[in-house]
């Protein structure tokens, strides 16, 4: 082929490709959303590297414009002798950047190779400028029932293990975190012997648990709290291990209670749409304040592949309900959340 013919053939091929790509684009329905702009509860949620997010039983803090999501790192490539906490960041709650495995620790208290480290929560202490991580630490039979504490001066730095203890001298298994509107930090922990969960204030430096605010007389774990329009909503799951159950909530006008009767957050037969509570995130925007249920859909046989159920809840006047999970989006500036009907073919 001489060079003129070659040039014409190449140009023709290029034009064909452009038309093909345009036709493919036009084949997408006009109302289709880019999947990456939506939160799709229960789907694989990928980080900026295209790797499934490992932040199970997680906790989320909001610093400036950025949210940080910490959770159990259960990646298949982890060293089985160690337990991991991973940290991700996001400015929109949808796209998450992997920051670091902020903790990778081998049996810190001689508990045996099958020691348990679950539900990490990080608090930022504005006085000491330290990030303080609480975790549920246990042996393989879950008899130790302690919290462990680790600390870092950088949000996504390597956290240094400090110690472990029973908060207020009480057995503590699942933990949750709550930061009130005035910045006060609380640990929520389940205590089996007294069949209920405690809400307790952290000490000034957050390195210990100082004061009981409430004992909620209901055997619940996966504790989460949100404070909205003068009411506290406390949410938890029943004690059925990795199996989902109907999660319930109660309300109180003070963290010290008294708490109302527990009520289901979703039709009980759905077992909270096959999920377990971990956290409630409040997004206060310029137009509205939304509250997001953050739950785990555990896969005990492949914990690394456990999925996340995040949905904006219907909340107000003492009522809280979790709608059926479906794709949705959020504008964190306005606080507006929108359910986007699924357009999968
Ligand atoms: C659940 C708990 C999880 C994990 C699991 C182990 O009840 O919420 O964090 O401890 O039990 O069976």
XYZ file of C-alpha atoms and ligand atoms in Angstrom:
357
model
C 0.000 0.000 0.000
C 1.402 3.400 -0.885
C 1.450 6.085 1.817
C -1.600 8.032 0.463
C -3.784 4.874 0.491
C -2.472 3.964 3.934
C -3.385 7.429 5.232
C -6.949 7.166 3.813
C -7.414 3.662 5.286
C -6.217 4.808 8.741
C -8.461 7.883 8.662
C -11.453 5.742 7.644
C -10.758 3.286 10.523
C -10.490 6.158 12.983
C -13.791 7.720 11.848
C -15.466 4.278 12.124
C -14.193 3.918 15.705
C -15.472 7.380 16.648
C -18.941 6.556 15.227
C -18.978 3.226 17.044
C -18.109 4.847 20.374
C -20.733 7.558 19.845
C -23.354 4.909 19.018
C -22.480 2.976 22.182
C -22.793 6.156 24.220
C -26.193 6.916 22.710
C -27.335 3.384 23.557
C -27.167 4.293 27.271
C -30.557 5.508 28.488
C -30.501 9.265 29.101
C -31.442 8.748 32.756
C -28.643 6.264 33.432
C -26.286 7.373 36.204
C -22.633 6.598 36.213
C -22.538 3.753 38.736
C -19.635 5.398 40.484
C -21.787 8.385 41.499
C -24.211 6.195 43.354
C -24.023 4.276 46.562
C -25.284 0.799 45.751
C -26.037 -0.972 49.022
C -24.905 -4.593 48.984
C -22.822 -4.289 45.802
C -19.041 -4.569 45.718
C -17.813 -1.130 46.806
C -14.442 -0.363 45.258
C -11.846 2.138 46.448
C -9.750 4.443 44.235
C -7.510 1.471 43.379
C -10.468 -0.635 42.210
C -10.116 -2.865 45.272
C -13.071 -3.816 47.449
C -13.225 -1.554 50.504
C -12.085 -3.289 53.692
C -13.661 -1.308 56.507
C -16.031 -3.735 58.175
C -17.716 -2.964 61.497
C -16.483 0.529 60.798
C -16.494 3.972 62.268
C -16.523 7.270 60.401
C -15.326 10.700 61.488
C -15.713 14.028 59.730
C -12.780 16.433 59.854
C -12.994 19.640 57.833
C -14.372 18.604 54.436
C -13.183 15.036 54.664
C -14.724 11.900 56.036
C -12.442 9.125 57.252
C -13.742 5.584 57.319
C -11.934 3.103 59.565
C -12.816 -0.546 59.784
C -11.703 -4.122 60.009
C -9.301 -4.825 57.159
C -10.043 -8.422 56.225
C -8.268 -8.576 52.899
C -7.360 -12.063 51.679
C -3.764 -10.960 51.222
C -3.337 -10.086 54.924
C -0.915 -12.009 57.109
C -3.223 -14.466 58.959
C -1.213 -13.965 62.175
C -2.185 -10.297 62.275
C -5.318 -8.188 62.578
C -5.726 -5.066 60.507
C -7.500 -1.741 60.568
C -7.766 0.113 57.270
C -8.453 3.810 56.706
C -10.124 5.441 53.688
C -11.019 9.064 53.006
C -13.714 10.769 50.983
C -15.085 14.245 50.319
C -18.438 13.026 49.044
C -19.118 9.785 50.955
C -19.257 7.923 47.624
C -15.680 7.805 46.328
C -13.210 6.450 48.856
C -9.443 6.694 48.681
C -7.414 4.042 50.417
C -5.083 5.832 52.852
C -3.311 3.160 54.826
C -3.504 0.032 56.867
C -3.223 2.094 60.003
C -2.902 -0.921 62.279
C -1.437 -4.332 61.478
C -0.891 -6.069 64.726
C 0.081 -9.539 65.922
C -1.486 -10.812 69.164
C -0.851 -7.823 71.456
C -1.850 -9.444 74.775
C -0.869 -13.107 74.406
C -4.378 -14.222 73.560
C -3.399 -16.838 71.005
C -3.176 -16.719 67.230
C -6.976 -16.587 66.839
C -7.328 -13.389 68.840
C -10.135 -11.037 67.831
C -9.863 -7.373 66.924
C -13.162 -5.918 65.755
C -15.174 -2.740 65.233
C -12.374 -0.152 65.386
C -13.473 3.459 66.029
C -11.216 6.499 65.839
C -11.810 9.717 67.804
C -9.906 12.946 67.216
C -8.957 14.776 70.392
C -8.683 18.498 69.603
C -6.749 19.239 72.843
C -4.023 16.621 72.537
C -4.224 16.649 68.702
C -4.090 12.863 68.818
C -6.202 10.306 67.016
C -7.308 7.663 69.491
C -8.514 4.299 68.247
C -10.780 2.016 70.273
C -11.245 -1.619 69.279
C -12.972 -4.678 70.637
C -10.160 -6.998 71.706
C -10.851 -10.612 72.579
C -9.613 -14.168 72.587
C -11.104 -16.754 70.249
C -13.886 -17.634 72.716
C -14.854 -13.973 73.242
C -14.300 -14.266 77.000
C -11.773 -11.459 77.446
C -14.338 -8.763 76.550
C -12.070 -5.723 76.565
C -11.375 -2.633 74.553
C -7.908 -1.915 73.232
C -6.570 1.563 72.560
C -4.048 2.703 69.952
C -2.936 6.227 69.165
C -1.475 8.248 66.302
C -0.666 11.890 65.680
C -1.781 11.539 62.035
C -5.225 10.426 60.995
C -3.836 7.866 58.538
C -0.509 7.287 60.270
C 0.545 4.023 61.861
C -1.269 3.727 65.175
C 0.758 2.680 68.222
C -0.850 0.094 70.458
C -1.249 1.424 74.022
C -3.190 -0.993 76.239
C -6.416 -2.889 76.789
C -8.986 -2.756 79.587
C -12.608 -3.312 80.478
C -14.345 0.079 80.298
C -15.640 1.077 83.755
C -14.503 -2.413 84.793
C -17.313 -3.971 82.733
C -17.325 -6.679 80.063
C -17.317 -5.014 76.666
C -17.775 -6.704 73.303
C -19.230 -4.801 70.308
C -18.372 -1.126 70.528
C -19.840 1.908 68.816
C -18.841 5.557 68.781
C -20.856 8.708 69.185
C -19.677 12.306 68.945
C -22.280 14.783 70.096
C -22.908 18.192 68.509
C -20.801 19.828 71.255
C -17.851 17.564 70.320
C -18.098 15.278 73.391
C -17.016 11.745 72.634
C -18.754 8.603 73.842
C -18.151 4.890 73.633
C -21.121 2.564 73.340
C -20.426 -0.974 74.507
C -22.412 -4.142 74.927
C -22.190 -5.853 78.306
C -23.459 -9.439 78.490
C -23.695 -9.943 82.293
C -26.157 -7.084 82.745
C -28.025 -7.697 79.455
C -27.716 -4.268 77.975
C -25.452 -1.650 76.552
C -23.663 1.263 78.099
C -23.122 4.753 76.788
C -20.018 6.158 78.458
C -18.089 9.401 78.152
C -14.395 9.275 77.287
C -11.828 10.981 79.527
C -10.411 14.398 78.576
C -7.545 12.864 76.582
C -9.811 10.055 75.265
C -7.339 7.464 76.537
C -9.829 5.950 78.956
C -13.554 5.653 79.565
C -14.588 7.952 82.354
C -18.260 8.162 83.088
C -21.404 6.137 82.538
C -24.132 8.223 80.931
C -26.707 5.493 80.447
C -27.274 1.826 80.802
C -29.784 0.884 78.106
C -31.619 -2.086 79.475
C -31.813 -4.131 76.274
C -29.329 -6.833 75.239
C -28.138 -5.207 72.038
C -24.867 -4.823 70.170
C -23.714 -2.967 67.048
C -24.670 0.174 68.989
C -25.040 3.481 67.130
C -26.431 6.866 68.140
C -27.474 10.032 66.341
C -28.592 13.341 67.865
C -31.208 15.134 65.794
C -33.502 18.033 66.651
C -33.124 17.589 70.392
C -33.621 13.821 70.425
C -31.093 11.014 70.737
C -31.816 7.899 68.689
C -29.960 4.768 69.817
C -29.861 1.801 67.500
C -28.637 -1.747 67.953
C -28.920 -5.338 66.814
C -29.826 -8.440 68.787
C -27.140 -10.926 69.766
C -27.125 -13.375 66.865
C -23.473 -13.288 65.863
C -22.883 -12.785 62.142
C -26.533 -13.607 61.351
C -28.693 -10.572 60.723
C -31.749 -9.864 62.908
C -34.364 -7.125 63.217
C -32.420 -4.134 64.528
C -34.233 -1.841 66.938
C -34.027 1.726 68.219
C -35.132 3.824 71.157
C -35.148 7.570 71.775
C -34.388 9.865 74.691
C -34.165 13.606 75.105
C -30.945 13.213 77.090
C -28.065 10.756 76.742
C -28.782 9.735 80.317
C -32.254 8.598 79.316
C -34.891 7.602 80.116
C -35.037 5.623 76.865
C -38.290 4.770 75.131
C -39.382 1.217 74.310
C -37.367 -0.419 71.505
C -38.965 -0.485 68.059
C -37.994 -2.127 64.768
C -36.238 0.019 62.182
C -37.422 -2.155 59.266
C -40.046 -4.856 58.701
C -38.768 -7.616 61.033
C -38.983 -10.371 58.407
C -36.276 -8.607 56.371
C -33.769 -8.898 59.247
C -32.823 -5.263 58.651
C -32.486 -6.116 54.964
C -29.879 -8.675 55.925
C -27.588 -6.256 57.722
C -26.314 -5.286 61.159
C -25.972 -1.748 62.473
C -22.548 -0.214 62.818
C -23.023 3.533 62.742
C -25.370 6.441 61.995
C -23.800 9.340 60.106
C -25.340 12.790 60.256
C -24.754 14.993 57.200
C -25.790 18.572 57.943
C -25.990 20.407 54.606
C -27.184 23.843 53.475
C -30.686 22.546 52.626
C -31.264 19.651 54.959
C -29.740 17.243 57.439
C -29.649 13.611 56.404
C -28.894 10.599 58.541
C -27.287 7.547 56.961
C -27.566 4.048 58.326
C -24.212 2.274 57.999
C -24.577 -1.478 58.320
C -22.634 -4.627 57.569
C -23.970 -7.560 55.577
C -21.610 -10.210 56.899
C -20.444 -13.235 54.943
C -18.956 -15.406 57.709
C -17.365 -17.856 55.247
C -15.600 -15.011 53.424
C -15.545 -12.054 55.783
C -13.417 -10.049 53.352
C -16.361 -10.108 50.932
C -18.891 -8.833 53.496
C -20.821 -5.947 51.961
C -21.991 -2.586 53.228
C -25.586 -1.510 53.512
C -25.713 2.266 53.573
C -29.087 3.974 53.241
C -30.485 7.368 54.224
C -33.073 6.748 56.936
C -36.448 8.364 57.426
C -36.092 10.055 60.777
C -37.873 12.657 62.890
C -40.309 13.163 65.759
C -39.042 10.061 67.524
C -39.455 7.755 64.504
C -36.618 6.097 62.619
C -37.038 3.742 59.694
C -34.698 2.154 57.212
C -36.090 2.037 53.669
C -35.502 -0.918 51.400
C -31.916 -0.675 50.130
C -31.620 0.640 46.598
C -29.145 2.858 44.744
C -28.999 6.453 45.959
C -26.851 9.524 45.857
C -26.001 12.336 48.192
C -24.935 15.928 47.779
C -22.898 16.510 50.916
C -23.021 20.311 50.403
C -26.803 20.490 50.564
C -27.322 17.305 52.585
C -29.923 16.165 50.037
C -30.126 12.441 49.327
C -31.932 11.034 46.299
C -32.977 7.489 45.629
C -32.145 6.606 42.026
C -34.252 3.800 40.580
C -32.032 0.979 39.411
C -31.530 1.026 35.657
C -29.716 -2.284 35.358
C -30.928 -3.977 32.160
C -21.477 -10.207 66.019
C -20.711 -8.922 66.228
C -19.543 -8.938 65.279
C -18.720 -10.177 65.576
C -19.571 -11.422 65.441
C -18.815 -12.695 65.780
O -22.539 -10.290 66.899
O -21.516 -7.823 65.986
O -18.790 -7.758 65.451
O -18.220 -10.114 66.881
O -20.687 -11.322 66.292
O -19.665 -13.786 65.838
